[in-house]
Amino acid sequence: MATRPEILAFPAALSEHVASIAQELAHGEQHKPHPLGPRVYVNGEELILPSRLYYRSELPASGGDPLDDTIRNCLGTRHHDGYLRERCVRALLHERSEWVIPFLFAMLGEYVVEIVLAIEAGLAPEVLPAWRHFAANNPQFLATTHRRAISYWSCYYRRRYPQLADYPALRLLQDALG
């Protein structure tokens, strides 16, 4: 059986756990390749986020295992359904595991401002130092996310936020820079 690309998005120590969950989420679907997205570094380990995932629209319940829930929600942030992405993001906002940060951070460079607003409203202030550490260790990802946020602001949100600095994704990126 080929390695599922979702495994690359998590630390190697979680690979068997992630493989099991990814297989379960894709149950009953033809396996189609998921485009690989950005490369990031967490604690010196390279992780590669999926660009988009095309699982069914609801994530099955985990049975109460918090680690399962966190992994499912991380994968859900890469789902093709924006409403599901938003639910998953909200579930991760107080998560302390450093490997969760890239999944939330990536949302700042996407086009659904409601998800960005949810992050801005719900992100626990005590996790900001970890976000700053992540941003400092991933300057290329930070720059790409910043460019994407500007592009989506220009394309979709310029009227709603006439000043670039007022766009929520850019406010959060500025916070991540410290």
PDB file of C-alpha atoms in Angstrom:
ATOM      1  CA  MET A   1       0.000   0.000   0.000  1.00  0.00           C
ATOM      2  CA  ALA A   2       1.335   3.430  -0.934  1.00  0.00           C
ATOM      3  CA  THR A   3       2.083   5.945   1.779  1.00  0.00           C
ATOM      4  CA  ARG A   4      -0.732   8.429   2.230  1.00  0.00           C
ATOM      5  CA  PRO A   5       0.493  11.998   1.665  1.00  0.00           C
ATOM      6  CA  GLU A   6      -1.364  13.202   4.772  1.00  0.00           C
ATOM      7  CA  ILE A   7       1.318  11.503   6.869  1.00  0.00           C
ATOM      8  CA  LEU A   8       3.864  14.068   5.648  1.00  0.00           C
ATOM      9  CA  ALA A   9       1.906  16.848   7.376  1.00  0.00           C
ATOM     10  CA  PHE A  10       2.604  15.500  10.866  1.00  0.00           C
ATOM     11  CA  PRO A  11       5.673  14.646  12.921  1.00  0.00           C
ATOM     12  CA  ALA A  12       7.107  11.208  12.146  1.00  0.00           C
ATOM     13  CA  ALA A  13       6.252  10.032  15.660  1.00  0.00           C
ATOM     14  CA  LEU A  14       2.552  10.256  14.697  1.00  0.00           C
ATOM     15  CA  SER A  15       2.827   8.578  11.277  1.00  0.00           C
ATOM     16  CA  GLU A  16       1.096   5.282  12.147  1.00  0.00           C
ATOM     17  CA  HIS A  17      -1.655   7.107  13.982  1.00  0.00           C
ATOM     18  CA  VAL A  18      -2.179   9.568  11.099  1.00  0.00           C
ATOM     19  CA  ALA A  19      -2.139   6.780   8.498  1.00  0.00           C
ATOM     20  CA  SER A  20      -4.948   4.981  10.315  1.00  0.00           C
ATOM     21  CA  ILE A  21      -7.074   8.138  10.576  1.00  0.00           C
ATOM     22  CA  ALA A  22      -6.405   9.183   6.958  1.00  0.00           C
ATOM     23  CA  GLN A  23      -7.379   5.719   5.757  1.00  0.00           C
ATOM     24  CA  GLU A  24     -10.589   5.869   7.781  1.00  0.00           C
ATOM     25  CA  LEU A  25     -11.456   9.337   6.464  1.00  0.00           C
ATOM     26  CA  ALA A  26     -10.978   8.190   2.884  1.00  0.00           C
ATOM     27  CA  HIS A  27     -13.005   4.993   3.413  1.00  0.00           C
ATOM     28  CA  GLY A  28     -15.148   4.154   0.423  1.00  0.00           C
ATOM     29  CA  GLU A  29     -13.478   6.676  -1.861  1.00  0.00           C
ATOM     30  CA  GLN A  30     -11.213   6.098  -4.777  1.00  0.00           C
ATOM     31  CA  HIS A  31      -7.807   7.251  -3.653  1.00  0.00           C
ATOM     32  CA  LYS A  32      -6.917  10.268  -5.695  1.00  0.00           C
ATOM     33  CA  PRO A  33      -3.661  12.089  -5.160  1.00  0.00           C
ATOM     34  CA  HIS A  34      -3.901  15.128  -2.945  1.00  0.00           C
ATOM     35  CA  PRO A  35      -1.805  18.035  -4.145  1.00  0.00           C
ATOM     36  CA  LEU A  36       1.010  18.747  -1.744  1.00  0.00           C
ATOM     37  CA  GLY A  37       1.089  22.223  -0.331  1.00  0.00           C
ATOM     38  CA  PRO A  38       3.640  24.202   1.610  1.00  0.00           C
ATOM     39  CA  ARG A  39       6.688  22.797   3.380  1.00  0.00           C
ATOM     40  CA  VAL A  40       7.145  23.984   6.940  1.00  0.00           C
ATOM     41  CA  TYR A  41       9.447  23.175   9.831  1.00  0.00           C
ATOM     42  CA  VAL A  42       8.296  22.316  13.325  1.00  0.00           C
ATOM     43  CA  ASN A  43      10.983  21.503  15.884  1.00  0.00           C
ATOM     44  CA  GLY A  44      13.456  21.006  13.043  1.00  0.00           C
ATOM     45  CA  GLU A  45      11.283  18.441  11.279  1.00  0.00           C
ATOM     46  CA  GLU A  46      10.032  19.127   7.760  1.00  0.00           C
ATOM     47  CA  LEU A  47       6.268  18.754   7.361  1.00  0.00           C
ATOM     48  CA  ILE A  48       4.377  19.063   4.069  1.00  0.00           C
ATOM     49  CA  LEU A  49       0.773  20.176   4.329  1.00  0.00           C
ATOM     50  CA  PRO A  50      -1.733  18.893   1.803  1.00  0.00           C
ATOM     51  CA  SER A  51      -3.029  21.658  -0.428  1.00  0.00           C
ATOM     52  CA  ARG A  52      -6.618  20.329  -0.341  1.00  0.00           C
ATOM     53  CA  LEU A  53      -8.240  17.126   0.834  1.00  0.00           C
ATOM     54  CA  TYR A  54     -11.309  15.643  -0.745  1.00  0.00           C
ATOM     55  CA  TYR A  55     -12.786  13.458   1.972  1.00  0.00           C
ATOM     56  CA  ARG A  56     -16.503  13.112   2.600  1.00  0.00           C
ATOM     57  CA  SER A  57     -18.048  16.256   4.017  1.00  0.00           C
ATOM     58  CA  GLU A  58     -18.355  15.108   7.621  1.00  0.00           C
ATOM     59  CA  LEU A  59     -15.508  13.850   9.743  1.00  0.00           C
ATOM     60  CA  PRO A  60     -16.548  10.739  11.687  1.00  0.00           C
ATOM     61  CA  ALA A  61     -16.406  10.908  15.478  1.00  0.00           C
ATOM     62  CA  SER A  62     -13.219   9.618  17.030  1.00  0.00           C
ATOM     63  CA  GLY A  63     -14.675   7.903  20.053  1.00  0.00           C
ATOM     64  CA  GLY A  64     -13.257  10.445  22.477  1.00  0.00           C
ATOM     65  CA  ASP A  65      -9.513  10.196  21.860  1.00  0.00           C
ATOM     66  CA  PRO A  66      -8.196  13.801  22.045  1.00  0.00           C
ATOM     67  CA  LEU A  67      -5.201  13.044  19.808  1.00  0.00           C
ATOM     68  CA  ASP A  68      -7.518  11.511  17.181  1.00  0.00           C
ATOM     69  CA  ASP A  69      -9.720  14.587  17.359  1.00  0.00           C
ATOM     70  CA  THR A  70      -6.757  16.927  16.932  1.00  0.00           C
ATOM     71  CA  ILE A  71      -5.417  15.008  13.927  1.00  0.00           C
ATOM     72  CA  ARG A  72      -8.887  14.859  12.338  1.00  0.00           C
ATOM     73  CA  ASN A  73      -9.377  18.585  12.854  1.00  0.00           C
ATOM     74  CA  CYS A  74      -5.933  19.383  11.439  1.00  0.00           C
ATOM     75  CA  LEU A  75      -6.752  17.367   8.323  1.00  0.00           C
ATOM     76  CA  GLY A  76     -10.172  19.027   8.249  1.00  0.00           C
ATOM     77  CA  THR A  77      -8.533  22.457   7.908  1.00  0.00           C
ATOM     78  CA  ARG A  78      -7.296  21.294   4.496  1.00  0.00           C
ATOM     79  CA  HIS A  79     -10.736  19.981   3.408  1.00  0.00           C
ATOM     80  CA  HIS A  80     -12.414  21.300   0.276  1.00  0.00           C
ATOM     81  CA  ASP A  81     -15.552  22.347   2.206  1.00  0.00           C
ATOM     82  CA  GLY A  82     -15.089  25.792   3.773  1.00  0.00           C
ATOM     83  CA  TYR A  83     -17.757  25.223   6.420  1.00  0.00           C
ATOM     84  CA  LEU A  84     -15.997  22.076   7.582  1.00  0.00           C
ATOM     85  CA  ARG A  85     -12.649  23.917   7.546  1.00  0.00           C
ATOM     86  CA  GLU A  86     -14.144  26.582   9.803  1.00  0.00           C
ATOM     87  CA  ARG A  87     -15.508  24.017  12.304  1.00  0.00           C
ATOM     88  CA  CYS A  88     -12.133  22.307  12.423  1.00  0.00           C
ATOM     89  CA  VAL A  89     -10.264  25.587  12.896  1.00  0.00           C
ATOM     90  CA  ARG A  90     -12.534  26.547  15.792  1.00  0.00           C
ATOM     91  CA  ALA A  91     -11.837  23.186  17.440  1.00  0.00           C
ATOM     92  CA  LEU A  92      -8.069  23.768  17.224  1.00  0.00           C
ATOM     93  CA  LEU A  93      -7.783  27.316  18.553  1.00  0.00           C
ATOM     94  CA  HIS A  94      -6.703  26.332  22.086  1.00  0.00           C
ATOM     95  CA  GLU A  95      -4.577  23.389  21.015  1.00  0.00           C
ATOM     96  CA  ARG A  96      -1.049  23.489  22.445  1.00  0.00           C
ATOM     97  CA  SER A  97       0.766  21.024  20.156  1.00  0.00           C
ATOM     98  CA  GLU A  98       3.276  22.882  17.996  1.00  0.00           C
ATOM     99  CA  TRP A  99       2.495  20.713  14.964  1.00  0.00           C
ATOM    100  CA  VAL A 100      -1.043  22.182  14.917  1.00  0.00           C
ATOM    101  CA  ILE A 101       0.222  25.714  14.230  1.00  0.00           C
ATOM    102  CA  PRO A 102       0.939  25.260  10.487  1.00  0.00           C
ATOM    103  CA  PHE A 103      -2.629  24.090   9.878  1.00  0.00           C
ATOM    104  CA  LEU A 104      -4.069  27.227  11.492  1.00  0.00           C
ATOM    105  CA  PHE A 105      -1.402  29.558  10.131  1.00  0.00           C
ATOM    106  CA  ALA A 106      -2.095  28.383   6.573  1.00  0.00           C
ATOM    107  CA  MET A 107      -5.690  29.582   6.923  1.00  0.00           C
ATOM    108  CA  LEU A 108      -4.449  33.187   7.064  1.00  0.00           C
ATOM    109  CA  GLY A 109      -3.484  32.910   3.411  1.00  0.00           C
ATOM    110  CA  GLU A 110      -6.842  31.611   2.244  1.00  0.00           C
ATOM    111  CA  TYR A 111      -9.868  33.408   0.888  1.00  0.00           C
ATOM    112  CA  VAL A 112     -12.556  32.666   3.511  1.00  0.00           C
ATOM    113  CA  VAL A 113     -12.409  35.694   5.792  1.00  0.00           C
ATOM    114  CA  GLU A 114     -14.935  34.162   8.196  1.00  0.00           C
ATOM    115  CA  ILE A 115     -12.343  31.528   9.081  1.00  0.00           C
ATOM    116  CA  VAL A 116      -9.727  34.212   9.640  1.00  0.00           C
ATOM    117  CA  LEU A 117     -12.177  36.122  11.849  1.00  0.00           C
ATOM    118  CA  ALA A 118     -12.781  32.955  13.876  1.00  0.00           C
ATOM    119  CA  ILE A 119      -9.028  32.597  14.374  1.00  0.00           C
ATOM    120  CA  GLU A 120      -8.670  36.238  15.347  1.00  0.00           C
ATOM    121  CA  ALA A 121     -11.544  36.044  17.850  1.00  0.00           C
ATOM    122  CA  GLY A 122     -10.691  32.675  19.341  1.00  0.00           C
ATOM    123  CA  LEU A 123      -6.929  32.292  19.309  1.00  0.00           C
ATOM    124  CA  ALA A 124      -5.729  32.013  22.881  1.00  0.00           C
ATOM    125  CA  PRO A 125      -3.238  34.832  23.599  1.00  0.00           C
ATOM    126  CA  GLU A 126      -0.898  32.396  25.330  1.00  0.00           C
ATOM    127  CA  VAL A 127      -0.275  30.572  22.031  1.00  0.00           C
ATOM    128  CA  LEU A 128       1.026  33.699  20.260  1.00  0.00           C
ATOM    129  CA  PRO A 129       4.635  33.129  21.400  1.00  0.00           C
ATOM    130  CA  ALA A 130       4.518  29.686  19.743  1.00  0.00           C
ATOM    131  CA  TRP A 131       3.085  31.294  16.578  1.00  0.00           C
ATOM    132  CA  ARG A 132       5.937  33.829  16.618  1.00  0.00           C
ATOM    133  CA  HIS A 133       8.465  31.026  17.017  1.00  0.00           C
ATOM    134  CA  PHE A 134       6.863  29.151  14.112  1.00  0.00           C
ATOM    135  CA  ALA A 135       6.892  32.281  11.904  1.00  0.00           C
ATOM    136  CA  ALA A 136      10.560  32.945  12.737  1.00  0.00           C
ATOM    137  CA  ASN A 137      11.475  29.386  11.717  1.00  0.00           C
ATOM    138  CA  ASN A 138       9.420  29.464   8.513  1.00  0.00           C
ATOM    139  CA  PRO A 139      10.210  32.778   6.780  1.00  0.00           C
ATOM    140  CA  GLN A 140       9.367  31.472   3.313  1.00  0.00           C
ATOM    141  CA  PHE A 141       5.977  30.145   4.459  1.00  0.00           C
ATOM    142  CA  LEU A 142       5.337  33.417   6.295  1.00  0.00           C
ATOM    143  CA  ALA A 143       6.183  35.436   3.160  1.00  0.00           C
ATOM    144  CA  THR A 144       3.987  33.249   0.938  1.00  0.00           C
ATOM    145  CA  THR A 145       1.088  33.421   3.404  1.00  0.00           C
ATOM    146  CA  HIS A 146       1.493  37.202   3.610  1.00  0.00           C
ATOM    147  CA  ARG A 147       1.450  37.561  -0.202  1.00  0.00           C
ATOM    148  CA  ARG A 148      -1.623  35.345  -0.463  1.00  0.00           C
ATOM    149  CA  ALA A 149      -3.433  37.351   2.218  1.00  0.00           C
ATOM    150  CA  ILE A 150      -2.692  40.588   0.362  1.00  0.00           C
ATOM    151  CA  SER A 151      -3.894  39.047  -2.888  1.00  0.00           C
ATOM    152  CA  TYR A 152      -7.206  37.884  -1.390  1.00  0.00           C
ATOM    153  CA  TRP A 153      -7.682  41.238   0.332  1.00  0.00           C
ATOM    154  CA  SER A 154      -7.133  43.010  -2.986  1.00  0.00           C
ATOM    155  CA  CYS A 155      -9.414  40.674  -4.903  1.00  0.00           C
ATOM    156  CA  TYR A 156     -12.307  40.151  -2.476  1.00  0.00           C
ATOM    157  CA  TYR A 157     -12.103  42.338   0.628  1.00  0.00           C
ATOM    158  CA  ARG A 158     -10.743  45.733  -0.358  1.00  0.00           C
ATOM    159  CA  ARG A 159     -14.189  47.334  -0.028  1.00  0.00           C
ATOM    160  CA  ARG A 160     -14.913  45.751   3.342  1.00  0.00           C
ATOM    161  CA  TYR A 161     -11.444  46.634   4.704  1.00  0.00           C
ATOM    162  CA  PRO A 162     -10.307  49.759   2.797  1.00  0.00           C
ATOM    163  CA  GLN A 163      -7.014  49.862   4.704  1.00  0.00           C
ATOM    164  CA  LEU A 164      -4.774  46.865   4.075  1.00  0.00           C
ATOM    165  CA  ALA A 165      -3.608  46.914   7.697  1.00  0.00           C
ATOM    166  CA  ASP A 166      -7.220  46.397   8.840  1.00  0.00           C
ATOM    167  CA  TYR A 167      -7.638  43.097   7.004  1.00  0.00           C
ATOM    168  CA  PRO A 168      -7.877  40.417   9.754  1.00  0.00           C
ATOM    169  CA  ALA A 169      -5.377  38.011   8.172  1.00  0.00           C
ATOM    170  CA  LEU A 170      -2.770  40.746   7.976  1.00  0.00           C
ATOM    171  CA  ARG A 171      -3.430  41.817  11.572  1.00  0.00           C
ATOM    172  CA  LEU A 172      -2.796  38.222  12.672  1.00  0.00           C
ATOM    173  CA  LEU A 173       0.309  37.937  10.535  1.00  0.00           C
ATOM    174  CA  GLN A 174       1.582  41.139  12.104  1.00  0.00           C
ATOM    175  CA  ASP A 175       0.933  39.643  15.570  1.00  0.00           C
ATOM    176  CA  ALA A 176       2.844  36.530  14.491  1.00  0.00           C
ATOM    177  CA  LEU A 177       5.834  38.728  13.693  1.00  0.00           C
ATOM    178  CA  GLY A 178       5.753  40.137  17.207  1.00  0.00           C
TER     179      GLY A 178
END
